[in-house]
Amino acid sequence: MHYLGLSHHLVALNFIITNFDKKSAWSSGQVKVTDTDFDGVEVRVFEGPPKPEEPLKRSVVYIHGGGWALGSAKISYYDELCTAMAEELNAVIVSVEYRLVPKVYFPEQIHDVVRATKYFLQPEVLQKYSVDPGRIGISGDSAGGNLAAALGQQFNQDANLKNKLKVQALIYPVLQALDFNTPSYQQNVNTAILPRYVMVKYWVDYFKGNHDFIQAMIVNNHTSLDVEEAAALRARLNWTSLLPASITKHYKPVVQTMGNARIVQELPQLLDARSAPLIADQEVLRHLPKTYILTCEHDVLRDDGIMYAKRLESAGVEVTLDHFEDGFHGCMIFTRWPTNFSVGIRTRNSYIKWLDQNL
């Protein structure tokens, strides 16, 4: 099914990710589901069936998407994804119910995820859930992929937490806010579900910024050549060198000579690697865990993921880039009627298969 025919499903998506009827914790015959909190952060824990030959289980800390402002670990689409992961991987899945905009802003979402994960990694907590401390991964989709990447980098710089995570799996992650004119942003500027304007608005809202900046940021006025603060970072996402010709096609970089330096002065978070993991120092990327990145052709964020894969590879990290030509942003949670898309089922299966083989 072609993505461009999906625009009439935009209303359905908005309903899904803002659905106020959150699903209560429930347990099936195979998966035990409980709501609790880890160091004050709400989590939903999915305990898969034990394998007789494996007394200790694998585990994934999962972070849902929604532009840092929408979604929940408790809505049915994420509840069902985590249940499937727990059952198929015989694993413990910790889905983090981090606080959202406008209740909190950057970097509080990261703090919630880090706090919950640190708590979970305590030996006594892992023992309670029968989790193997050597087989734990971090994962998330979209804005959740952003938070997972930020967490991975933060743990990698902490001697007490380094090597605690075996893998990271990022699903169409959002990774940078310096260039809103990558080929995928240009190609998919008005596509349904996540058009460019909406993504830029999510960024501004994440930083509690001024909506007057949105139009200027769309044309990269915030990272123009006269904005000195952005100059050193621009090379780290030079897509003319990081992306293959099959991706760059006929698209040209949008680099303004004169822009609006006030944007970065008022929103320095734009240049913070905690919000934009793609612009982290090369040294920070070294020794990150084995990585899976899923990207979709019909997605403004496609090139964020491809560029991060390239930068990680250059830093010596083992990376699997799983690209879906017929994929669209958010597709992995669309696996049941009335939004049961073939590509949703295929992306989910591919993701879970990679986890099964590498975790």
Coordinates of C-alpha atoms in Angstrom, one line a residue:
M1 CA 0.0 0.0 0.0
H2 CA 1.4 3.4 -1.0
Y3 CA 2.0 5.9 1.8
L4 CA 0.6 8.9 0.0
G5 CA -2.8 7.3 0.1
L6 CA -2.8 7.3 3.9
S7 CA -3.6 11.0 4.5
H8 CA -7.2 10.1 5.5
H9 CA -5.7 8.1 8.4
L10 CA -4.2 11.2 10.0
V11 CA -7.3 11.7 12.1
A12 CA -7.1 8.1 13.2
L13 CA -3.5 8.5 14.2
N14 CA -4.2 11.6 16.3
F15 CA -7.0 9.6 18.0
I16 CA -4.6 6.7 18.7
I17 CA -1.8 8.7 20.3
T18 CA -4.1 11.0 22.3
N19 CA -6.5 8.3 23.4
F20 CA -7.5 9.1 26.9
D21 CA -8.8 5.6 27.5
K22 CA -5.6 4.1 28.6
K23 CA -5.6 0.4 29.0
S24 CA -5.5 -0.9 32.5
A25 CA -2.7 -3.3 33.4
W26 CA -3.8 -6.8 32.6
S27 CA -2.2 -10.2 32.3
S28 CA -2.6 -12.9 29.6
G29 CA -1.9 -16.5 30.0
Q30 CA 1.6 -15.9 28.7
V31 CA 2.5 -12.3 29.9
K32 CA 2.2 -10.8 33.3
V33 CA 1.6 -7.0 33.2
T34 CA 1.9 -4.7 36.2
D35 CA 2.0 -1.0 36.8
T36 CA 4.5 0.3 39.3
D37 CA 7.1 3.0 39.7
F38 CA 10.9 3.0 39.5
D39 CA 12.4 5.7 41.7
G40 CA 9.2 7.8 41.3
V41 CA 8.8 7.3 37.5
E42 CA 5.8 5.3 36.4
V43 CA 6.5 2.2 34.4
R44 CA 4.5 -0.7 33.0
V45 CA 6.3 -4.0 33.3
F46 CA 5.6 -6.9 30.9
E47 CA 7.0 -10.3 32.1
G48 CA 7.2 -12.9 29.4
P49 CA 7.0 -16.6 29.9
P50 CA 10.1 -18.2 31.3
K51 CA 12.2 -20.7 29.3
P52 CA 12.9 -23.8 31.4
E53 CA 16.5 -23.8 30.0
E54 CA 17.0 -20.1 30.8
P55 CA 16.2 -19.2 34.4
L56 CA 17.2 -15.5 33.7
K57 CA 15.4 -13.5 31.1
R58 CA 16.5 -10.9 28.6
S59 CA 15.1 -7.4 29.0
V60 CA 14.3 -4.2 27.0
V61 CA 13.6 -0.8 28.5
Y62 CA 11.1 0.7 26.0
I63 CA 10.4 4.4 25.4
H64 CA 7.2 5.4 23.5
G65 CA 7.0 8.1 20.9
G66 CA 4.7 11.1 20.5
G67 CA 6.9 14.2 20.0
W68 CA 7.7 14.4 23.8
A69 CA 4.1 15.6 24.2
L70 CA 1.7 12.8 23.3
G71 CA 1.3 9.0 23.8
S72 CA 1.6 6.8 26.7
A73 CA 3.0 3.4 27.7
K74 CA -0.6 2.5 28.6
I75 CA -2.4 3.1 25.3
S76 CA -3.4 -0.1 23.5
Y77 CA -0.9 0.3 20.6
Y78 CA 2.2 0.4 22.8
D79 CA 0.7 -2.0 25.3
E80 CA 0.2 -4.6 22.5
L81 CA 3.7 -4.0 21.1
C82 CA 5.3 -4.6 24.5
T83 CA 3.2 -7.6 25.1
A84 CA 4.3 -9.1 21.8
M85 CA 7.9 -8.4 22.6
A86 CA 7.7 -10.0 26.1
E87 CA 6.0 -13.1 24.7
E88 CA 8.1 -13.6 21.6
L89 CA 11.4 -12.8 23.3
N90 CA 10.6 -14.5 26.6
A91 CA 11.7 -11.2 28.0
V92 CA 10.9 -8.5 30.6
I93 CA 9.9 -5.3 28.9
V94 CA 9.9 -2.1 31.0
S95 CA 7.8 0.6 29.3
V96 CA 8.5 4.0 30.7
E97 CA 5.6 6.4 31.4
Y98 CA 7.8 9.5 31.3
R99 CA 6.3 13.0 31.9
L100 CA 5.2 15.0 28.8
V101 CA 5.0 18.5 27.5
P102 CA 3.5 20.8 28.7
K103 CA 3.8 19.3 32.2
V104 CA 7.6 19.3 31.8
Y105 CA 10.1 20.3 29.2
F106 CA 13.6 19.3 28.1
P107 CA 15.6 17.8 29.8
E108 CA 13.1 16.4 32.2
Q109 CA 11.9 13.7 29.9
I110 CA 15.5 12.4 29.7
H111 CA 15.9 12.6 33.5
D112 CA 12.7 10.4 33.9
V113 CA 14.0 7.8 31.5
V114 CA 17.5 7.8 33.0
R115 CA 16.1 7.6 36.6
A116 CA 13.8 4.7 35.8
T117 CA 16.5 2.8 33.9
K118 CA 19.1 3.3 36.7
Y119 CA 16.7 2.0 39.2
F120 CA 15.9 -1.1 37.1
L121 CA 19.6 -1.9 36.7
Q122 CA 20.1 -2.3 40.4
P123 CA 21.1 -5.9 41.2
E124 CA 18.2 -6.5 43.6
V125 CA 15.6 -5.2 41.1
L126 CA 17.0 -7.3 38.3
Q127 CA 16.9 -10.3 40.6
K128 CA 13.3 -9.6 41.5
Y129 CA 12.3 -9.8 37.8
S130 CA 14.7 -12.7 37.1
V131 CA 16.6 -10.6 34.5
D132 CA 20.1 -11.4 33.2
P133 CA 22.2 -8.3 33.9
G134 CA 24.3 -9.0 30.7
R135 CA 21.3 -9.1 28.4
I136 CA 19.5 -5.7 28.7
G137 CA 18.7 -3.3 25.9
I138 CA 17.3 0.2 25.4
S139 CA 14.8 1.0 22.7
G140 CA 12.2 3.5 21.6
D141 CA 10.4 4.9 18.6
S142 CA 10.4 8.5 17.2
A143 CA 10.8 10.8 20.2
G144 CA 11.3 7.7 22.3
G145 CA 14.1 6.7 20.0
N146 CA 15.6 10.2 20.7
L147 CA 15.4 9.6 24.4
A148 CA 16.9 6.1 24.1
A149 CA 19.8 7.4 22.1
A150 CA 20.4 10.2 24.6
L151 CA 20.3 7.7 27.4
G152 CA 22.7 5.4 25.6
Q153 CA 25.2 8.3 25.2
Q154 CA 24.8 9.4 28.8
F155 CA 25.4 5.8 30.2
N156 CA 28.4 5.5 27.9
Q157 CA 30.1 8.5 29.6
D158 CA 29.4 7.2 33.1
A159 CA 32.0 4.7 34.4
N160 CA 29.4 3.1 36.7
L161 CA 27.0 2.5 33.8
K162 CA 29.2 1.9 30.8
N163 CA 28.7 -1.5 29.2
K164 CA 25.4 -2.0 31.2
L165 CA 23.4 -2.1 28.0
K166 CA 24.0 -4.8 25.5
V167 CA 22.1 -3.2 22.6
Q168 CA 20.2 -0.1 21.6
A169 CA 17.3 -0.3 19.0
L170 CA 16.1 3.0 17.6
I171 CA 12.9 3.1 15.5
Y172 CA 12.6 6.0 13.1
P173 CA 14.4 8.2 15.7
V174 CA 14.4 12.0 15.7
L175 CA 18.1 12.9 16.3
Q176 CA 18.8 16.5 15.3
A177 CA 17.2 20.0 15.0
L178 CA 20.0 21.8 13.1
D179 CA 18.9 21.0 9.5
F180 CA 15.2 20.8 8.6
N181 CA 16.2 20.5 4.9
T182 CA 17.8 17.1 4.7
P183 CA 16.7 15.2 1.6
S184 CA 14.0 13.4 3.6
Y185 CA 12.7 16.6 5.1
Q186 CA 12.5 18.0 1.5
Q187 CA 11.0 14.9 0.0
N188 CA 8.4 14.4 2.8
V189 CA 7.7 18.0 3.7
N190 CA 3.9 17.7 3.5
T191 CA 3.4 14.0 4.1
A192 CA 0.7 12.9 6.5
I193 CA 1.3 11.9 10.1
L194 CA 4.5 13.9 10.5
P195 CA 4.9 16.8 8.1
R196 CA 7.9 19.1 8.6
Y197 CA 6.0 21.9 10.2
V198 CA 4.6 19.5 12.9
M199 CA 8.1 18.1 13.7
V200 CA 9.6 21.6 14.0
K201 CA 6.7 22.6 16.3
Y202 CA 7.4 19.5 18.5
W203 CA 11.0 20.7 18.8
V204 CA 10.0 24.3 19.8
D205 CA 7.5 23.0 22.3
Y206 CA 10.0 20.6 23.8
F207 CA 12.2 23.6 24.6
K208 CA 9.2 25.8 25.7
G209 CA 10.2 28.1 22.8
N210 CA 8.5 30.8 20.8
H211 CA 6.3 29.6 18.0
D212 CA 7.4 32.7 16.1
F213 CA 10.7 30.9 15.5
I214 CA 9.1 28.0 13.5
Q215 CA 9.0 29.5 10.1
A216 CA 12.6 30.7 10.4
M217 CA 13.8 27.3 11.6
I218 CA 12.0 25.6 8.7
V219 CA 14.4 27.4 6.2
N220 CA 17.4 26.8 8.5
N221 CA 17.8 30.4 9.6
H222 CA 18.7 29.2 13.1
T223 CA 21.9 27.6 11.8
S224 CA 22.9 30.1 9.1
L225 CA 26.6 30.8 8.4
D226 CA 26.6 33.8 10.7
V227 CA 25.4 31.8 13.7
E228 CA 28.9 31.0 15.2
E229 CA 27.5 28.6 17.8
A230 CA 26.2 26.2 15.1
A231 CA 29.3 26.3 12.9
A232 CA 31.4 23.6 14.6
L233 CA 28.4 21.2 14.8
R234 CA 27.2 21.6 11.2
A235 CA 30.0 19.3 9.9
R236 CA 28.7 16.5 12.1
L237 CA 25.5 16.3 10.0
N238 CA 26.9 17.2 6.6
W239 CA 24.5 15.0 4.7
T240 CA 26.3 15.4 1.4
S241 CA 29.0 13.2 2.8
L242 CA 27.0 11.1 5.3
L243 CA 24.2 10.0 2.9
P244 CA 24.6 7.8 -0.2
A245 CA 23.8 9.2 -3.7
S246 CA 20.7 7.0 -3.8
I247 CA 19.3 9.1 -0.9
T248 CA 20.6 12.6 -1.8
K249 CA 19.3 12.3 -5.4
H250 CA 18.8 15.8 -6.8
Y251 CA 18.3 17.6 -3.4
K252 CA 20.6 20.5 -2.5
P253 CA 21.6 21.7 1.0
V254 CA 19.8 24.7 2.3
V255 CA 22.5 26.9 4.0
Q256 CA 21.6 30.5 4.7
T257 CA 24.3 33.1 4.7
M258 CA 22.4 35.4 7.1
G259 CA 19.9 34.1 9.5
N260 CA 18.5 34.7 13.0
A261 CA 21.1 34.3 15.7
R262 CA 18.5 35.0 18.4
I263 CA 16.9 31.6 18.0
V264 CA 20.0 29.7 19.2
Q265 CA 20.6 32.3 21.8
E266 CA 17.1 31.8 23.3
L267 CA 17.1 28.1 22.6
P268 CA 20.6 26.8 23.2
Q269 CA 19.1 23.4 23.8
L270 CA 19.0 23.1 20.0
L271 CA 22.8 22.6 20.1
D272 CA 22.8 20.2 23.1
A273 CA 23.7 16.6 22.2
R274 CA 21.2 15.4 24.9
S275 CA 18.4 16.7 22.7
A276 CA 20.2 16.0 19.4
P277 CA 22.3 12.8 19.8
L278 CA 23.4 13.0 16.1
I279 CA 25.7 15.9 16.9
A280 CA 27.5 14.3 19.8
D281 CA 31.4 14.2 19.8
Q282 CA 32.9 11.2 18.0
E283 CA 34.5 10.1 21.3
V284 CA 31.0 9.9 22.9
L285 CA 29.9 7.5 20.1
R286 CA 32.8 5.1 20.6
H287 CA 32.0 2.0 22.6
L288 CA 28.2 2.5 22.3
P289 CA 26.4 -0.9 22.3
K290 CA 25.5 -2.8 19.2
T291 CA 22.8 -0.8 17.4
Y292 CA 19.7 -1.3 15.3
I293 CA 18.2 1.6 13.5
L294 CA 14.9 1.3 11.5
T295 CA 14.2 3.9 8.9
C296 CA 11.3 4.5 6.6
E297 CA 11.4 6.1 3.1
H298 CA 8.2 8.2 3.6
D299 CA 9.4 9.9 6.8
V300 CA 11.0 13.3 7.4
L301 CA 13.2 11.6 10.0
R302 CA 14.6 9.0 7.6
D303 CA 18.0 10.8 7.1
D304 CA 18.4 11.4 10.9
G305 CA 18.6 7.6 11.3
I306 CA 20.8 7.0 8.3
M307 CA 23.3 9.7 9.3
Y308 CA 23.5 8.4 12.8
A309 CA 24.1 4.9 11.5
K310 CA 27.0 6.2 9.4
R311 CA 28.5 8.2 12.3
L312 CA 28.3 5.2 14.6
E313 CA 29.9 3.0 12.0
S314 CA 32.7 5.5 11.7
A315 CA 33.2 5.4 15.5
G316 CA 33.6 1.6 15.4
V317 CA 30.1 0.6 16.5
E318 CA 28.4 -2.4 15.0
V319 CA 25.2 -1.1 13.3
T320 CA 22.3 -2.7 11.5
L321 CA 20.4 -0.2 9.4
D322 CA 17.0 -1.7 8.5
H323 CA 15.3 0.5 5.8
F324 CA 11.8 0.0 4.6
E325 CA 11.0 1.5 1.1
D326 CA 7.3 1.4 1.7
G327 CA 7.5 2.5 5.4
F328 CA 6.0 5.6 6.9
H329 CA 6.5 7.4 10.2
G330 CA 4.8 5.5 13.0
C331 CA 4.0 2.4 10.9
M332 CA 5.4 -0.1 13.5
I333 CA 2.5 0.4 15.9
F334 CA -0.1 -0.1 13.1
T335 CA -0.5 -3.8 13.3
R336 CA -4.2 -4.3 14.1
W337 CA -7.5 -3.5 12.5
P338 CA -8.5 -0.9 11.3
T339 CA -4.9 0.3 10.9
N340 CA -3.3 -3.0 10.3
F341 CA -0.8 -2.3 7.5
S342 CA 1.4 -4.9 5.9
V343 CA 4.5 -2.7 6.5
G344 CA 3.5 -2.3 10.2
I345 CA 3.6 -6.0 10.7
R346 CA 6.8 -6.4 8.7
T347 CA 8.7 -3.7 10.6
R348 CA 7.6 -5.1 13.9
N349 CA 8.6 -8.6 13.0
S350 CA 12.0 -7.4 11.7
Y351 CA 12.6 -5.4 14.8
I352 CA 11.7 -8.3 17.2
K353 CA 13.8 -10.7 15.1
W354 CA 16.9 -8.5 15.4
L355 CA 16.4 -8.3 19.2
D356 CA 16.0 -12.1 19.4
Q357 CA 19.2 -12.6 17.5
N358 CA 21.3 -10.0 19.3
L359 CA 20.0 -9.5 22.8

